[in-house]
Amino acid sequence: MKKLKNFIEKAMKNRLAKYWGDSKELKYEVHSSLSKAFKTHPRTGWVRGNIANNENLLNQINDLRIENERLRKSINEYENECCVATNELAEYNDIFKLLIRVEPEDGYEYEEELDITWDEIIGIIGPGLFTSKIDSELKSYLEETLISKTFDKNGILTISEYNYNRIKMQLIALNIIEQNGSFLKLTNKGKNFLLSNKTQKK
C-alpha cells in the first residue's frame, strides 16, 4: 500500500486528477480523457482504422497529379508532332490517280492511269490487313487484288514503290492503318470502317 500511495502522489503531483470508485467509472474516465486528448492534441495515426492516413492520401493524390500532367504533356507533344489536320487530307470519296503497269497474259505490257477513290483503295487493301503484313507482302496483295477486282482478268499488275508509299502514308494519316516496326495492320478505326461500310446489309 505504501508503494501504491507513493506512486499515486508522484503521478498526481502538479496535475489535475479524477478519482474513481469502481471499474465502470474507471472505463468512463479513461475513455473521456482519451477522447479529449485526441481532440486537443491530434497526432499522426490518431484516426479510425477504416480511414486512410491523411498525409499518405495527399502524397498519393500528388503523385497522380504529376503523372496526369506528364501524360497530358506527352499527348500534346504527340499531337503536335505526328498528326495532320484531317481537313487537309484527301478522304474517302476523293479520287487518287494511280499509275499502274499491266502485263496481260494475252497481250502487250502497257501503262494506265487509274482513277480510284480512297474508299475503293481501303476496300481493296483493308481485308488483307486484318493480319499484319510487311511492306512487300502488302504491296503484292494490293497488286494481285487490284488486277482481279478492277480488271477482272489474269495477268501481272505492278505499282511503283513511289505510288505504293503514297497510298501507305495516306492511309496512315487517315488512321486506317498503322505501322509497328516492319509490320502494317488495320487500326480499330480501319476495322470499324470496313465492317460498317464493306459488309452486306439486309
Tab-separated table of C-alpha atoms in Angstrom:
chain	number	residue	atom	x	y	z
A	1	MET	CA	0.000	0.000	0.000
A	2	LYS	CA	2.857	2.339	0.810
A	3	LYS	CA	4.333	1.859	-2.677
A	4	LEU	CA	0.918	2.444	-4.259
A	5	LYS	CA	0.403	5.578	-2.180
A	6	ASN	CA	3.844	6.893	-3.179
A	7	PHE	CA	3.070	6.185	-6.876
A	8	ILE	CA	-0.283	7.990	-6.669
A	9	GLU	CA	1.297	11.004	-5.019
A	10	LYS	CA	4.042	11.101	-7.671
A	11	ALA	CA	1.591	10.706	-10.550
A	12	MET	CA	-0.736	13.425	-9.210
A	13	LYS	CA	1.998	15.942	-8.414
A	14	ASN	CA	1.241	19.252	-10.178
A	15	ARG	CA	-1.522	17.527	-12.217
A	16	LEU	CA	-5.299	17.547	-12.226
A	17	ALA	CA	-6.688	14.157	-11.323
A	18	LYS	CA	-10.024	12.419	-11.160
A	19	TYR	CA	-10.939	9.692	-8.704
A	20	TRP	CA	-12.982	6.618	-9.416
A	21	GLY	CA	-14.856	4.226	-7.248
A	22	ASP	CA	-15.339	1.110	-9.410
A	23	SER	CA	-14.214	-0.395	-12.717
A	24	LYS	CA	-17.129	1.039	-14.726
A	25	GLU	CA	-16.318	4.533	-13.563
A	26	LEU	CA	-12.665	3.930	-14.448
A	27	LYS	CA	-13.564	2.898	-18.005
A	28	TYR	CA	-15.647	6.038	-18.434
A	29	GLU	CA	-12.917	8.315	-17.099
A	30	VAL	CA	-10.256	6.711	-19.343
A	31	HIS	CA	-12.476	6.985	-22.427
A	32	SER	CA	-13.347	10.592	-21.633
A	33	SER	CA	-9.714	11.553	-21.082
A	34	LEU	CA	-8.517	9.864	-24.292
A	35	SER	CA	-11.254	11.490	-26.393
A	36	LYS	CA	-10.321	14.884	-25.013
A	37	ALA	CA	-6.625	14.228	-25.693
A	38	PHE	CA	-7.318	13.179	-29.289
A	39	LYS	CA	-9.222	16.411	-29.940
A	40	THR	CA	-6.868	18.830	-28.197
A	41	HIS	CA	-3.562	17.186	-29.192
A	42	PRO	CA	-4.055	15.396	-32.554
A	43	ARG	CA	-1.194	13.193	-33.737
A	44	THR	CA	-0.427	11.274	-36.932
A	45	GLY	CA	-2.224	7.949	-36.806
A	46	TRP	CA	-4.938	9.063	-34.365
A	47	VAL	CA	-7.696	8.166	-36.835
A	48	ARG	CA	-10.161	5.337	-37.100
A	49	GLY	CA	-8.815	2.164	-38.603
A	50	ASN	CA	-11.037	2.452	-41.695
A	51	ILE	CA	-9.848	5.997	-42.520
A	52	ALA	CA	-6.688	6.424	-44.606
A	53	ASN	CA	-3.802	8.413	-43.209
A	54	ASN	CA	-4.267	11.968	-44.463
A	55	GLU	CA	-0.599	12.512	-45.233
A	56	ASN	CA	-0.343	9.274	-47.186
A	57	LEU	CA	-3.516	10.090	-49.117
A	58	LEU	CA	-2.233	13.553	-50.018
A	59	ASN	CA	1.043	12.044	-51.263
A	60	GLN	CA	-0.868	9.612	-53.485
A	61	ILE	CA	-3.049	12.404	-54.885
A	62	ASN	CA	0.037	14.489	-55.630
A	63	ASP	CA	1.709	11.544	-57.397
A	64	LEU	CA	-1.407	11.046	-59.533
A	65	ARG	CA	-1.487	14.756	-60.384
A	66	ILE	CA	2.150	14.660	-61.523
A	67	GLU	CA	1.517	11.535	-63.618
A	68	ASN	CA	-1.586	13.109	-65.161
A	69	GLU	CA	0.367	16.224	-66.143
A	70	ARG	CA	3.125	14.072	-67.663
A	71	LEU	CA	0.621	12.098	-69.758
A	72	ARG	CA	-1.143	15.266	-70.923
A	73	LYS	CA	2.188	16.726	-71.996
A	74	SER	CA	3.073	13.532	-73.890
A	75	ILE	CA	-0.283	13.560	-75.685
A	76	ASN	CA	0.104	17.206	-76.676
A	77	GLU	CA	3.625	16.588	-77.981
A	78	TYR	CA	2.431	13.580	-79.978
A	79	GLU	CA	-0.471	15.521	-81.492
A	80	ASN	CA	1.752	18.463	-82.394
A	81	GLU	CA	4.490	16.325	-83.953
A	82	CYS	CA	2.641	13.451	-85.573
A	83	CYS	CA	-0.839	14.445	-86.533
A	84	VAL	CA	-2.019	16.047	-89.759
A	85	ALA	CA	-5.169	18.151	-89.796
A	86	THR	CA	-7.831	15.887	-91.298
A	87	ASN	CA	-9.422	18.753	-93.224
A	88	GLU	CA	-6.208	18.982	-95.266
A	89	LEU	CA	-6.283	15.327	-96.330
A	90	ALA	CA	-7.921	13.737	-99.331
A	91	GLU	CA	-10.626	11.461	-97.959
A	92	TYR	CA	-12.800	8.547	-98.894
A	93	ASN	CA	-14.661	9.853	-101.954
A	94	ASP	CA	-11.703	11.816	-103.323
A	95	ILE	CA	-10.041	10.496	-106.467
A	96	PHE	CA	-6.462	9.226	-106.480
A	97	LYS	CA	-4.787	8.948	-109.882
A	98	LEU	CA	-2.793	5.739	-109.664
A	99	LEU	CA	-0.292	4.921	-112.404
A	100	ILE	CA	-0.081	1.160	-112.942
A	101	ARG	CA	1.797	-1.156	-115.290
A	102	VAL	CA	-0.220	-4.101	-116.642
A	103	GLU	CA	1.133	-7.260	-118.279
A	104	PRO	CA	-1.894	-9.250	-119.528
A	105	GLU	CA	-1.482	-12.913	-120.384
A	106	ASP	CA	-2.791	-12.396	-123.904
A	107	GLY	CA	-1.281	-9.075	-124.883
A	108	TYR	CA	1.459	-6.493	-124.595
A	109	GLU	CA	2.551	-4.643	-121.484
A	110	TYR	CA	1.127	-1.156	-121.081
A	111	GLU	CA	0.785	1.644	-118.539
A	112	GLU	CA	-2.505	3.131	-117.436
A	113	GLU	CA	-3.598	5.882	-115.081
A	114	LEU	CA	-6.366	4.502	-112.935
A	115	ASP	CA	-8.882	6.827	-111.250
A	116	ILE	CA	-9.717	5.222	-107.924
A	117	THR	CA	-11.249	6.621	-104.735
A	118	TRP	CA	-9.676	6.188	-101.322
A	119	ASP	CA	-12.817	4.346	-100.294
A	120	GLU	CA	-12.126	1.798	-103.041
A	121	ILE	CA	-8.456	1.530	-102.047
A	122	ILE	CA	-9.423	0.831	-98.429
A	123	GLY	CA	-11.942	-1.766	-99.617
A	124	ILE	CA	-9.194	-3.497	-101.617
A	125	ILE	CA	-6.300	-3.251	-99.196
A	126	GLY	CA	-8.183	-3.457	-95.878
A	127	PRO	CA	-9.254	-7.121	-95.773
A	128	GLY	CA	-5.624	-8.163	-96.201
A	129	LEU	CA	-4.603	-6.258	-93.086
A	130	PHE	CA	-6.758	-7.991	-90.504
A	131	THR	CA	-3.498	-9.890	-90.031
A	132	SER	CA	-0.209	-7.970	-90.010
A	133	LYS	CA	1.879	-7.772	-93.176
A	134	ILE	CA	5.269	-6.383	-94.095
A	135	ASP	CA	5.536	-3.872	-96.959
A	136	SER	CA	6.453	-6.367	-99.665
A	137	GLU	CA	3.539	-8.645	-98.717
A	138	LEU	CA	1.064	-5.779	-98.650
A	139	LYS	CA	2.268	-4.382	-101.983
A	140	SER	CA	1.887	-7.801	-103.633
A	141	TYR	CA	-1.543	-8.259	-102.060
A	142	LEU	CA	-2.654	-4.848	-103.374
A	143	GLU	CA	-1.383	-5.563	-106.888
A	144	GLU	CA	-2.950	-9.039	-107.088
A	145	THR	CA	-6.285	-7.935	-105.642
A	146	LEU	CA	-6.407	-4.808	-107.784
A	147	ILE	CA	-5.991	-6.649	-111.079
A	148	SER	CA	-8.549	-9.323	-110.221
A	149	LYS	CA	-11.187	-6.900	-108.906
A	150	THR	CA	-10.620	-3.939	-111.210
A	151	PHE	CA	-9.702	-5.597	-114.494
A	152	ASP	CA	-11.330	-8.992	-113.919
A	153	LYS	CA	-8.609	-10.799	-115.836
A	154	ASN	CA	-5.382	-12.659	-115.291
A	155	GLY	CA	-2.024	-11.041	-115.689
A	156	ILE	CA	0.504	-9.057	-113.736
A	157	LEU	CA	-0.156	-5.601	-112.353
A	158	THR	CA	2.692	-3.546	-110.922
A	159	ILE	CA	2.576	-0.431	-108.766
A	160	SER	CA	5.724	1.621	-108.361
A	161	GLU	CA	7.309	1.866	-104.915
A	162	TYR	CA	6.636	5.592	-105.029
A	163	ASN	CA	2.896	5.186	-105.527
A	164	TYR	CA	2.693	2.328	-103.032
A	165	ASN	CA	4.311	4.522	-100.385
A	166	ARG	CA	1.922	7.371	-101.213
A	167	ILE	CA	-1.008	5.037	-100.583
A	168	LYS	CA	0.508	3.732	-97.358
A	169	MET	CA	1.249	7.199	-95.984
A	170	GLN	CA	-2.253	8.414	-96.841
A	171	LEU	CA	-3.913	5.513	-95.015
A	172	ILE	CA	-1.643	6.036	-92.001
A	173	ALA	CA	-2.547	9.746	-91.968
A	174	LEU	CA	-6.258	8.843	-92.147
A	175	ASN	CA	-5.684	6.476	-89.199
A	176	ILE	CA	-6.910	3.493	-91.222
A	177	ILE	CA	-3.658	1.537	-90.873
A	178	GLU	CA	-0.687	1.750	-88.532
A	179	GLN	CA	2.920	0.600	-88.708
A	180	ASN	CA	4.712	-1.113	-85.840
A	181	GLY	CA	8.313	-1.795	-86.763
A	182	SER	CA	8.229	-3.637	-90.092
A	183	PHE	CA	4.579	-4.666	-89.795
A	184	LEU	CA	1.429	-2.925	-91.007
A	185	LYS	CA	-2.077	-3.626	-89.740
A	186	LEU	CA	-5.533	-2.085	-89.502
A	187	THR	CA	-6.281	0.330	-86.688
A	188	ASN	CA	-9.524	-0.001	-84.740
A	189	LYS	CA	-10.879	2.839	-86.880
A	190	GLY	CA	-9.907	0.919	-90.022
A	191	LYS	CA	-11.606	-2.263	-88.800
A	192	ASN	CA	-14.770	-0.375	-87.875
A	193	PHE	CA	-14.801	1.383	-91.247
A	194	LEU	CA	-14.562	-1.892	-93.162
A	195	LEU	CA	-17.128	-3.694	-91.025
A	196	SER	CA	-19.550	-0.769	-91.292
A	197	ASN	CA	-19.128	0.058	-94.979
A	198	LYS	CA	-17.879	-3.086	-96.696
A	199	THR	CA	-20.224	-5.723	-95.313
A	200	GLN	CA	-23.527	-6.822	-96.810
A	201	LYS	CA	-26.608	-5.481	-95.039
A	202	LYS	CA	-30.159	-6.836	-95.057
